[in-house]
mmCIF file of N, CA and C in Angstrom:
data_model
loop_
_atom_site.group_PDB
_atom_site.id
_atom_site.type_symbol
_atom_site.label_atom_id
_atom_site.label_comp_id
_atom_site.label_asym_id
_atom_site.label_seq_id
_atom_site.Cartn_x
_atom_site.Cartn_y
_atom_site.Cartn_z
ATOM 1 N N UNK A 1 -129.261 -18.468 5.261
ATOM 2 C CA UNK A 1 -128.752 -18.911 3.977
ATOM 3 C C UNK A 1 -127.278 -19.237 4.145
ATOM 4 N N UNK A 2 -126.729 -19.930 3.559
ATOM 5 C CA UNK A 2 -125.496 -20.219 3.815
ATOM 6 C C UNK A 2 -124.600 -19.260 2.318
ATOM 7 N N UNK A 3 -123.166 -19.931 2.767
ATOM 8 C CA UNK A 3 -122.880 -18.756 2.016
ATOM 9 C C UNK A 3 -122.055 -18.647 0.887
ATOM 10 N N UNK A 4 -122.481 -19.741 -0.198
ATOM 11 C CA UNK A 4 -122.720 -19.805 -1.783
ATOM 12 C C UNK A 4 -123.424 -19.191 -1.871
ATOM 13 N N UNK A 5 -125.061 -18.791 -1.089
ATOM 14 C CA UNK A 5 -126.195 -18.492 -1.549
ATOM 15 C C UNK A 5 -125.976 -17.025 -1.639
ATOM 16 N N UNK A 6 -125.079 -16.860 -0.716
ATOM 17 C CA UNK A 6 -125.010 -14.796 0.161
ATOM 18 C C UNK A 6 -124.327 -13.990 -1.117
ATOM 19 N N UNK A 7 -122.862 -15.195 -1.246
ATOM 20 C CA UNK A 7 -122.158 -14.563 -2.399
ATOM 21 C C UNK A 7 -123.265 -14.335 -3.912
ATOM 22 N N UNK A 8 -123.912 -15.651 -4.305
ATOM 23 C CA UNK A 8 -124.515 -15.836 -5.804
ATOM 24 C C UNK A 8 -125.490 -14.360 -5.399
ATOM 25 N N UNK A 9 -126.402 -13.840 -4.692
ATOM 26 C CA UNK A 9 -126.968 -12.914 -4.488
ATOM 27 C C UNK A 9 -126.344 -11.752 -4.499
ATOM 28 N N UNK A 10 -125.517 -12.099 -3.531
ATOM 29 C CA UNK A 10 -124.280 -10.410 -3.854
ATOM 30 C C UNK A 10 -123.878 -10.236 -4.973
ATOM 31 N N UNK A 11 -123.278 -10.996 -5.295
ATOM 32 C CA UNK A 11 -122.016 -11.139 -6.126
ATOM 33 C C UNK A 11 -120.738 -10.658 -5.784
ATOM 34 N N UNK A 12 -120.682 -11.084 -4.480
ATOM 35 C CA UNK A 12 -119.331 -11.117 -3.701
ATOM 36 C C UNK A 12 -118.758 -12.816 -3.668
ATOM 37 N N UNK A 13 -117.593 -12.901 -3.772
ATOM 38 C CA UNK A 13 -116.957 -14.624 -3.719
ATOM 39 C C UNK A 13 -117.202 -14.768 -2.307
ATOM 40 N N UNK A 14 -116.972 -15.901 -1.952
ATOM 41 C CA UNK A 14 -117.004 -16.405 -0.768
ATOM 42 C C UNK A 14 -115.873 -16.059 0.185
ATOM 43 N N UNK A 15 -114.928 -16.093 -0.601
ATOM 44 C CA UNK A 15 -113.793 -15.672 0.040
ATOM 45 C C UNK A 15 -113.632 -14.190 0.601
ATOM 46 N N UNK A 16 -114.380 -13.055 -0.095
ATOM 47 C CA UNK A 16 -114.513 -11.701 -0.049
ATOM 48 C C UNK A 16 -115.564 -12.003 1.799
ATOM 49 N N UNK A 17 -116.131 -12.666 1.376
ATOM 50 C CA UNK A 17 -117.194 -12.773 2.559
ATOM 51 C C UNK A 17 -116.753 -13.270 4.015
ATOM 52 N N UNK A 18 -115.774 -14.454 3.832
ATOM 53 C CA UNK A 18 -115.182 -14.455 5.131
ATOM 54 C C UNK A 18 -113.798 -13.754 5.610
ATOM 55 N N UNK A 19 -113.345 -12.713 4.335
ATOM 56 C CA UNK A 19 -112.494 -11.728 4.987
ATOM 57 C C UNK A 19 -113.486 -10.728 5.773
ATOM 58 N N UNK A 20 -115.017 -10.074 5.271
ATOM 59 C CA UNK A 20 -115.642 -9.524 5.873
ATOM 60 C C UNK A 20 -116.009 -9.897 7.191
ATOM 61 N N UNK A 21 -116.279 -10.950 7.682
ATOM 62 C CA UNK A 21 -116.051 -11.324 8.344
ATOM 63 C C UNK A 21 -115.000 -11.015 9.558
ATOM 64 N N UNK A 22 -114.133 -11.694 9.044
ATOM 65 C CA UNK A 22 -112.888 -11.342 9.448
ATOM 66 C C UNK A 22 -112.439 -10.156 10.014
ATOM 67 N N UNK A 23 -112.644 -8.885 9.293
ATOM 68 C CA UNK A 23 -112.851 -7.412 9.615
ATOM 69 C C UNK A 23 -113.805 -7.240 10.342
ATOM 70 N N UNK A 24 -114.696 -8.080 10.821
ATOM 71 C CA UNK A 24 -116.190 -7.520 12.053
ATOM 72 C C UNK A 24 -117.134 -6.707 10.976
ATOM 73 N N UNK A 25 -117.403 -6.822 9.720
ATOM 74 C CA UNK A 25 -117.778 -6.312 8.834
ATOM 75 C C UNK A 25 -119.512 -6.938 8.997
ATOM 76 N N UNK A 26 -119.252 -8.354 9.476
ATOM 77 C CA UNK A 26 -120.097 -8.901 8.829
ATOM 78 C C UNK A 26 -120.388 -10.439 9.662
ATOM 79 N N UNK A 27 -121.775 -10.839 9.894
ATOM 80 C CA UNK A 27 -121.712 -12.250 11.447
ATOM 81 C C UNK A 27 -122.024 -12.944 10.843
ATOM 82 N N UNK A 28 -122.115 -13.770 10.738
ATOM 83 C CA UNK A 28 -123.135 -15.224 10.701
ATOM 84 C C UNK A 28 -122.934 -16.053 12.006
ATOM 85 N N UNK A 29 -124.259 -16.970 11.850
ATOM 86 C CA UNK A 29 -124.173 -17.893 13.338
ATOM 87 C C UNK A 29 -123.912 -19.335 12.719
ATOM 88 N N UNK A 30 -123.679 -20.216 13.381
ATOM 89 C CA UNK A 30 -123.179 -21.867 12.704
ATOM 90 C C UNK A 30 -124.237 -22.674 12.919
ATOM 91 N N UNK A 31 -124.519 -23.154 11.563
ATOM 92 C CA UNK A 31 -125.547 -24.494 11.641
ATOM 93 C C UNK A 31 -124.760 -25.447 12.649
ATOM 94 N N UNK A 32 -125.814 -26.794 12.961
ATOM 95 C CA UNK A 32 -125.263 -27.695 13.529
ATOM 96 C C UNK A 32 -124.028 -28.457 12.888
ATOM 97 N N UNK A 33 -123.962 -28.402 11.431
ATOM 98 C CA UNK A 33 -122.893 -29.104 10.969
ATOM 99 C C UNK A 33 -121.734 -28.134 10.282
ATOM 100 N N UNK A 34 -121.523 -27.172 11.253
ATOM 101 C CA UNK A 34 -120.571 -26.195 11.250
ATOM 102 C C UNK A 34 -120.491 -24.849 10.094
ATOM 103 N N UNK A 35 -121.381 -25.141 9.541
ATOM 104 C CA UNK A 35 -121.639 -24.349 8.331
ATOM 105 C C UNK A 35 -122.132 -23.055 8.500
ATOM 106 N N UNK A 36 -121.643 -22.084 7.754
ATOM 107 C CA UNK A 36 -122.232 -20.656 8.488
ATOM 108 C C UNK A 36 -123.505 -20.492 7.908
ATOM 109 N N UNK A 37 -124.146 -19.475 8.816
ATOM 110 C CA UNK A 37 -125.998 -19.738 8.344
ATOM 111 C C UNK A 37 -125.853 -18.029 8.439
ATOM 112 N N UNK A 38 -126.270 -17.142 7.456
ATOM 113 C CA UNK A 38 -126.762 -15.900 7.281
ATOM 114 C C UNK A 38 -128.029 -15.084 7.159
ATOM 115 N N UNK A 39 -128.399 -14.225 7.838
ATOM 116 C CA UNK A 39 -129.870 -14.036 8.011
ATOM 117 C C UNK A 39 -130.182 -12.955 6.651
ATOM 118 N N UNK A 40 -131.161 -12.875 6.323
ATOM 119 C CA UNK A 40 -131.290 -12.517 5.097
ATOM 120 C C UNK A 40 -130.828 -11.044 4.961
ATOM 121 N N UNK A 41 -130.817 -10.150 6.094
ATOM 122 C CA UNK A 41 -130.226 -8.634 6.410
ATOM 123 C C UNK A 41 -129.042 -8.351 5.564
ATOM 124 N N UNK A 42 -128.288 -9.908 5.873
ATOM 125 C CA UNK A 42 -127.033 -9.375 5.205
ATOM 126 C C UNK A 42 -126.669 -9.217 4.013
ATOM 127 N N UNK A 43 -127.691 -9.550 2.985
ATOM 128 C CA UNK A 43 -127.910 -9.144 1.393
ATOM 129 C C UNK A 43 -127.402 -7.538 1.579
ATOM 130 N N UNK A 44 -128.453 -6.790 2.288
ATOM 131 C CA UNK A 44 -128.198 -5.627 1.949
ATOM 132 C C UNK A 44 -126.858 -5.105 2.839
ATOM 133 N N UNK A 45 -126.192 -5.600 3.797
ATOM 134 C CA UNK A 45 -124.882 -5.484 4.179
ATOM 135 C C UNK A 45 -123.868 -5.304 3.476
ATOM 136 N N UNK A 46 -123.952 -7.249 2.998
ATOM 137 C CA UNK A 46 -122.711 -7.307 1.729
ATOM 138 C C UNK A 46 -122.863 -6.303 0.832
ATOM 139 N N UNK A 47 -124.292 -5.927 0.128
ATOM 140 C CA UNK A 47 -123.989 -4.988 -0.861
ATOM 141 C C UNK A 47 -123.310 -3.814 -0.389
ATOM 142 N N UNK A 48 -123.631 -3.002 0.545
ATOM 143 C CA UNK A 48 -123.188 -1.694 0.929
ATOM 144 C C UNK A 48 -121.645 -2.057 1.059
ATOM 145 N N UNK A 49 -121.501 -3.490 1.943
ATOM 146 C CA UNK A 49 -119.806 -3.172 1.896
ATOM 147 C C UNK A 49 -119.090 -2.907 0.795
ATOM 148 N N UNK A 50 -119.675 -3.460 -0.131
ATOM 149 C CA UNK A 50 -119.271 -3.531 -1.531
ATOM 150 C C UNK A 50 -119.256 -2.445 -2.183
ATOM 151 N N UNK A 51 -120.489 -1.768 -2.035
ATOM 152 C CA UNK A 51 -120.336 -0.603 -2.545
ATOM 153 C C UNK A 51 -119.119 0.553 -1.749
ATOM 154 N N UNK A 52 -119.498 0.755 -0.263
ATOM 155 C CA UNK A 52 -118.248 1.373 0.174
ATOM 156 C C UNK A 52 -117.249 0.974 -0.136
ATOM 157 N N UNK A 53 -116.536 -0.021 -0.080
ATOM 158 C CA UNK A 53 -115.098 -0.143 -0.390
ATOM 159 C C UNK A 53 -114.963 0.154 -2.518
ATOM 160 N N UNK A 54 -115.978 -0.160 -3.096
ATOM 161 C CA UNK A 54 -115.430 0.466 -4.128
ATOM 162 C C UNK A 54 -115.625 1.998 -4.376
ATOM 163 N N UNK A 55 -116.023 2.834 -3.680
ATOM 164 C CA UNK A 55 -115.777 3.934 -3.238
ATOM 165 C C UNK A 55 -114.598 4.463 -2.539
ATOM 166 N N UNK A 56 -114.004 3.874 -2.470
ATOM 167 C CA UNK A 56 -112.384 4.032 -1.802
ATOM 168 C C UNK A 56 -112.266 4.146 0.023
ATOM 169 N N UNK A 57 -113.212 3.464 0.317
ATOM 170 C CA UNK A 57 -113.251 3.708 1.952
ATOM 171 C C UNK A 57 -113.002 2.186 2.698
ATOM 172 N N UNK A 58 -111.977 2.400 3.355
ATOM 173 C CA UNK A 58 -111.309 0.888 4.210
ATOM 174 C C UNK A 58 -112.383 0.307 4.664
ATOM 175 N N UNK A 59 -112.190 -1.237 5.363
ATOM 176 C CA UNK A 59 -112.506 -2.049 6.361
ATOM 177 C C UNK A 59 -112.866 -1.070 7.274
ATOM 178 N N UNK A 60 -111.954 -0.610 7.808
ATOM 179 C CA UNK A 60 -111.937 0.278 9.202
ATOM 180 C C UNK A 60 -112.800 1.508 8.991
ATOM 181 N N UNK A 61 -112.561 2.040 8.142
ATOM 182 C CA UNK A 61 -113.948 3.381 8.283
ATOM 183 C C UNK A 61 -115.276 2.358 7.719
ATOM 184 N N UNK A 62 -115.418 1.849 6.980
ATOM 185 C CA UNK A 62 -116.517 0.452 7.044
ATOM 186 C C UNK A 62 -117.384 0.445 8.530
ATOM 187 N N UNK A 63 -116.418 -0.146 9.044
ATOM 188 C CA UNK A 63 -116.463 -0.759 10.193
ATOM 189 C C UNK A 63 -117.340 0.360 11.794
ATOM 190 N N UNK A 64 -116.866 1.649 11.259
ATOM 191 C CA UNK A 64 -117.263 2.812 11.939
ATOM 192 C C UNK A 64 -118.673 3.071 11.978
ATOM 193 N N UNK A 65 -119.218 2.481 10.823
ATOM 194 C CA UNK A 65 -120.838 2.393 9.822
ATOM 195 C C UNK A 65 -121.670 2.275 11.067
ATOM 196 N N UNK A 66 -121.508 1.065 11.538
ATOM 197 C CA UNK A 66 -121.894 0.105 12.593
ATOM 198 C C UNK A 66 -123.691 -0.092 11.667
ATOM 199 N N UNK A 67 -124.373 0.385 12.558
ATOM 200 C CA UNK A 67 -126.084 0.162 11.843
ATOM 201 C C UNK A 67 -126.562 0.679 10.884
ATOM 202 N N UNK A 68 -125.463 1.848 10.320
ATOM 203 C CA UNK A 68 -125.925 2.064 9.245
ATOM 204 C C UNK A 68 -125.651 0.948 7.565
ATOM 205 N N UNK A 69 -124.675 -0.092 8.199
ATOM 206 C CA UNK A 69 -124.689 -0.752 7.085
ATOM 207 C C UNK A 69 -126.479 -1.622 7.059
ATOM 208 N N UNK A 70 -127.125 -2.013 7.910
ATOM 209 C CA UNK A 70 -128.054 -2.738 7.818
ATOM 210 C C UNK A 70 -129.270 -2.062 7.126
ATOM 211 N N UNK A 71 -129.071 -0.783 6.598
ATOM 212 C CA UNK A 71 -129.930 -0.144 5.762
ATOM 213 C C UNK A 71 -129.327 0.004 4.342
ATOM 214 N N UNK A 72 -130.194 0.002 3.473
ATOM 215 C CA UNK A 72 -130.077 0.603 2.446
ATOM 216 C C UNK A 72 -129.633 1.336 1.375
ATOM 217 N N UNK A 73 -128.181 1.645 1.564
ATOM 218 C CA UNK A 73 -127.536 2.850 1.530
ATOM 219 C C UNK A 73 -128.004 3.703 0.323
ATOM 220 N N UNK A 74 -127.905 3.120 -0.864
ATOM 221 C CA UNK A 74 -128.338 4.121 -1.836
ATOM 222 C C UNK A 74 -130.001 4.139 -2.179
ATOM 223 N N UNK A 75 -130.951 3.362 -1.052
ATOM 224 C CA UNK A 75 -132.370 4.373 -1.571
ATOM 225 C C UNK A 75 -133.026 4.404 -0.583
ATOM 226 N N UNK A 76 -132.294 4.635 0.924
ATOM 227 C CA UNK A 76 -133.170 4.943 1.899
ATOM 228 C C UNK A 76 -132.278 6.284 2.162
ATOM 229 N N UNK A 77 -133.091 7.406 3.130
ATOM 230 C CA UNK A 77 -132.405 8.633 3.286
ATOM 231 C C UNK A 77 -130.769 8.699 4.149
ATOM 232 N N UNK A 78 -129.851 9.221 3.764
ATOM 233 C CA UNK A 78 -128.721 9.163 4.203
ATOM 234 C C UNK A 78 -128.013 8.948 5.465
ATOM 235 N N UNK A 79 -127.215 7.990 5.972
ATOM 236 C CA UNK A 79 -127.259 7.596 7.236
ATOM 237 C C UNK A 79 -126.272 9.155 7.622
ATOM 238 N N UNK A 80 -126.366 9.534 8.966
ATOM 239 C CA UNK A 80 -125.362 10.760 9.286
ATOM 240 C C UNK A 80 -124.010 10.294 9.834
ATOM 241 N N UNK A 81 -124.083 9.046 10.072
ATOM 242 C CA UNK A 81 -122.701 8.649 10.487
ATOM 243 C C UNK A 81 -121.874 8.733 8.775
ATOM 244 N N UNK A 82 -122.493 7.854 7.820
ATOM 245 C CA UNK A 82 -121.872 7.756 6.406
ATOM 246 C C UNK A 82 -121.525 9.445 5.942
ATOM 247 N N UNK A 83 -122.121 10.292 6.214
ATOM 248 C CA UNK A 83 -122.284 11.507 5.506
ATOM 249 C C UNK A 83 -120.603 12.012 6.511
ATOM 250 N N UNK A 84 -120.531 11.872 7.688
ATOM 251 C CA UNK A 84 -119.200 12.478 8.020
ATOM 252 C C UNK A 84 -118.359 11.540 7.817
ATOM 253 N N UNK A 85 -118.124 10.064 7.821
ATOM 254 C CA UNK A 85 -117.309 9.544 7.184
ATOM 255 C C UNK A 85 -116.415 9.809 6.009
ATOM 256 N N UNK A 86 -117.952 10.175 4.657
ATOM 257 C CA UNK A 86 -117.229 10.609 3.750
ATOM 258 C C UNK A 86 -116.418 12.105 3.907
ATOM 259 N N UNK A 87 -117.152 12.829 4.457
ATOM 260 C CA UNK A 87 -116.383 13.811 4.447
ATOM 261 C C UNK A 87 -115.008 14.139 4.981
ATOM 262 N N UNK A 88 -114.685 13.286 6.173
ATOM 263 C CA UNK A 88 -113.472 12.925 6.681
ATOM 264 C C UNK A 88 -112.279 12.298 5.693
ATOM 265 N N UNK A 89 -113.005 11.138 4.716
ATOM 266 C CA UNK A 89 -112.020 10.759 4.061
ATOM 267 C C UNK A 89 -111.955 11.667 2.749
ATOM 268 N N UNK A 90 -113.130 12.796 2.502
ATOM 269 C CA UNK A 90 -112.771 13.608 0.937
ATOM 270 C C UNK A 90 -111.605 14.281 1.774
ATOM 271 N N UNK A 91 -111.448 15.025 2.976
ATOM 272 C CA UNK A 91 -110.504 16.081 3.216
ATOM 273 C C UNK A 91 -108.966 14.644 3.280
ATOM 274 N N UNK A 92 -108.945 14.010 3.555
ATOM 275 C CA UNK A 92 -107.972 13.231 3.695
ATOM 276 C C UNK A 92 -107.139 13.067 2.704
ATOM 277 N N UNK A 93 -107.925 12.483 1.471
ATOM 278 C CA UNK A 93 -108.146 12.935 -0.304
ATOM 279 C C UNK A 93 -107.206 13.633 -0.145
ATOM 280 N N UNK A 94 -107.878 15.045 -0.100
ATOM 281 C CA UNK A 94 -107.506 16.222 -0.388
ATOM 282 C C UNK A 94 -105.788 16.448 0.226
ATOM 283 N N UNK A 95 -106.165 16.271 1.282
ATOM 284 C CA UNK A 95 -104.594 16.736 1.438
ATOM 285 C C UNK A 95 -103.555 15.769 0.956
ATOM 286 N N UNK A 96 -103.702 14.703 1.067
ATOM 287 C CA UNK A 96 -102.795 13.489 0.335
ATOM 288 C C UNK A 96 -102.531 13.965 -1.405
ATOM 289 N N UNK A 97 -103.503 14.806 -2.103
ATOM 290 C CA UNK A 97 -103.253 15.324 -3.006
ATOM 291 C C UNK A 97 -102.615 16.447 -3.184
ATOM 292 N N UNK A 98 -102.814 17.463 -2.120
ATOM 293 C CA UNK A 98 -101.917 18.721 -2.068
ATOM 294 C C UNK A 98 -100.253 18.437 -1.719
ATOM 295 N N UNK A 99 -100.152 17.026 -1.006
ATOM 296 C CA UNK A 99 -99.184 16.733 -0.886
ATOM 297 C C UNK A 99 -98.761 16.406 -2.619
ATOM 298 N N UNK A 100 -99.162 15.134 -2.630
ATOM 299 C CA UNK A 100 -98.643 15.194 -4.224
ATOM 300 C C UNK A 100 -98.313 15.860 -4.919
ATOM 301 N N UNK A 101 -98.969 17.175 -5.431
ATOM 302 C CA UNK A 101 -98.888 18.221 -6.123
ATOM 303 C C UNK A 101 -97.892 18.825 -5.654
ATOM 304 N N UNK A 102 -97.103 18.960 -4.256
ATOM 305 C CA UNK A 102 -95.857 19.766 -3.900
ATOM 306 C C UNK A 102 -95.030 18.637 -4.227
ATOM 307 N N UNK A 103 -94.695 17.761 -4.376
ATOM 308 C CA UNK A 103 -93.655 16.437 -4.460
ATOM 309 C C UNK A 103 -94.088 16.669 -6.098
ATOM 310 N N UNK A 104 -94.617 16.641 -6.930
ATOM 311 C CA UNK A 104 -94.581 16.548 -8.268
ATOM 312 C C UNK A 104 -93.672 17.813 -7.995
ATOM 313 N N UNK A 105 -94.396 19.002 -8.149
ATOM 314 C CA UNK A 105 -93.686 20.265 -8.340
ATOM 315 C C UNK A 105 -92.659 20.397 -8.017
ATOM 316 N N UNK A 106 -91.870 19.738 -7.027
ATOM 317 C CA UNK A 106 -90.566 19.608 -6.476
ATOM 318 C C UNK A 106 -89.468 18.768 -7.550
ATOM 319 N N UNK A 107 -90.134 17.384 -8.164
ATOM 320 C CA UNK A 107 -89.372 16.938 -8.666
ATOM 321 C C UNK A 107 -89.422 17.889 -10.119
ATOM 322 N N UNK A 108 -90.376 18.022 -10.393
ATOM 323 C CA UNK A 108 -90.454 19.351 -11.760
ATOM 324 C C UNK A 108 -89.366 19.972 -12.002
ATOM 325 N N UNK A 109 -88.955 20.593 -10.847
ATOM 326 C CA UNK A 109 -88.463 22.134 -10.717
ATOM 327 C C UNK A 109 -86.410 20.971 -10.568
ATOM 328 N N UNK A 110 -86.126 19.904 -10.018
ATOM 329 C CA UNK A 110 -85.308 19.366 -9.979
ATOM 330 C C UNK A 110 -84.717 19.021 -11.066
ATOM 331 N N UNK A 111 -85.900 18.750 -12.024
ATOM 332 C CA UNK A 111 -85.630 18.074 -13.636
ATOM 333 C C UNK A 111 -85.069 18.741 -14.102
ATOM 334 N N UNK A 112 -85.379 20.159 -13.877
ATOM 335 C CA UNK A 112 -85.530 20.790 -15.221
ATOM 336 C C UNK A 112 -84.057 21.672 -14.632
ATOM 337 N N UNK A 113 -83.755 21.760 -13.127
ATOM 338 C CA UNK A 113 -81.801 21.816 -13.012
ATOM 339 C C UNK A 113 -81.315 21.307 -13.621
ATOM 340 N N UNK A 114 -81.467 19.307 -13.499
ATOM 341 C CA UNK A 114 -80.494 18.835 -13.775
ATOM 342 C C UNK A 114 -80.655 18.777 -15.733
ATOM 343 N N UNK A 115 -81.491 19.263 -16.065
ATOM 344 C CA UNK A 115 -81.311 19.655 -17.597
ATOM 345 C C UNK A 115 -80.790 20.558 -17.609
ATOM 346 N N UNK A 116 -81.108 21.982 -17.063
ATOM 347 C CA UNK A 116 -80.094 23.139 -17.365
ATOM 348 C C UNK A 116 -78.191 22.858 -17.225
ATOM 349 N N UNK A 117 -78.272 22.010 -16.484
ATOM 350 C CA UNK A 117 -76.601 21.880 -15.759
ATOM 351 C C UNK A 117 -75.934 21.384 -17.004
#
């Protein structure tokens, strides 16, 4: 299928599609008149990318997926590469938030000097 057809099915733009691309996310091979030709697999590709990245997970941990994007993600049983992915990026989360929470509390505790002064 070429790839008006990939996006109107996804509902990814075209443009979303050859940044995927771009990232190794995602292949197509070239018709004879240069046009990219997509095998029907990648319906359920594009969707998952789609869905991972609006889940808050990069290109690059994407990219880590490797075969598990060519399945199913939300109704076939859980790929084990995806399952430590996420968990790598919840602790990542996490501490990027514990950080926060000491930098809030820091400026907190600063405010409320330069009010006492």
């Amino acid at each position: 299928m070429r790839i008006g057809e990939l996006a109107h099915r996804t509902g990814a733009t075209t443009r979303a599609l050859r940044y995927y691309e771009e990232c190794g996310l995602l292949g197509s091979d070239r018709a004879a008149n240069g046009y990219r030709d997509y095998g029907p697999e990648a319906v359920v590709r594009v969707r998952n990318i789609r869905r991972l990245l609006e889940a808050g997970l990069s290109t690059d941990d994407i990219r880590e997926l490797g075969s598990c994007l060519e399945r199913d993600l939300d109704h076939e049983p859980a790929c084990k590469d995806a399952i430590t992915l996420y968990e790598q990026r919840i602790a990542t989360v996490e501490r990027r938030i514990d950080s926060l929470v000491d930098v809030h509390r820091s400026l907190r505790t600063k405010l409320e000097q330069l009010r006492g002064s």
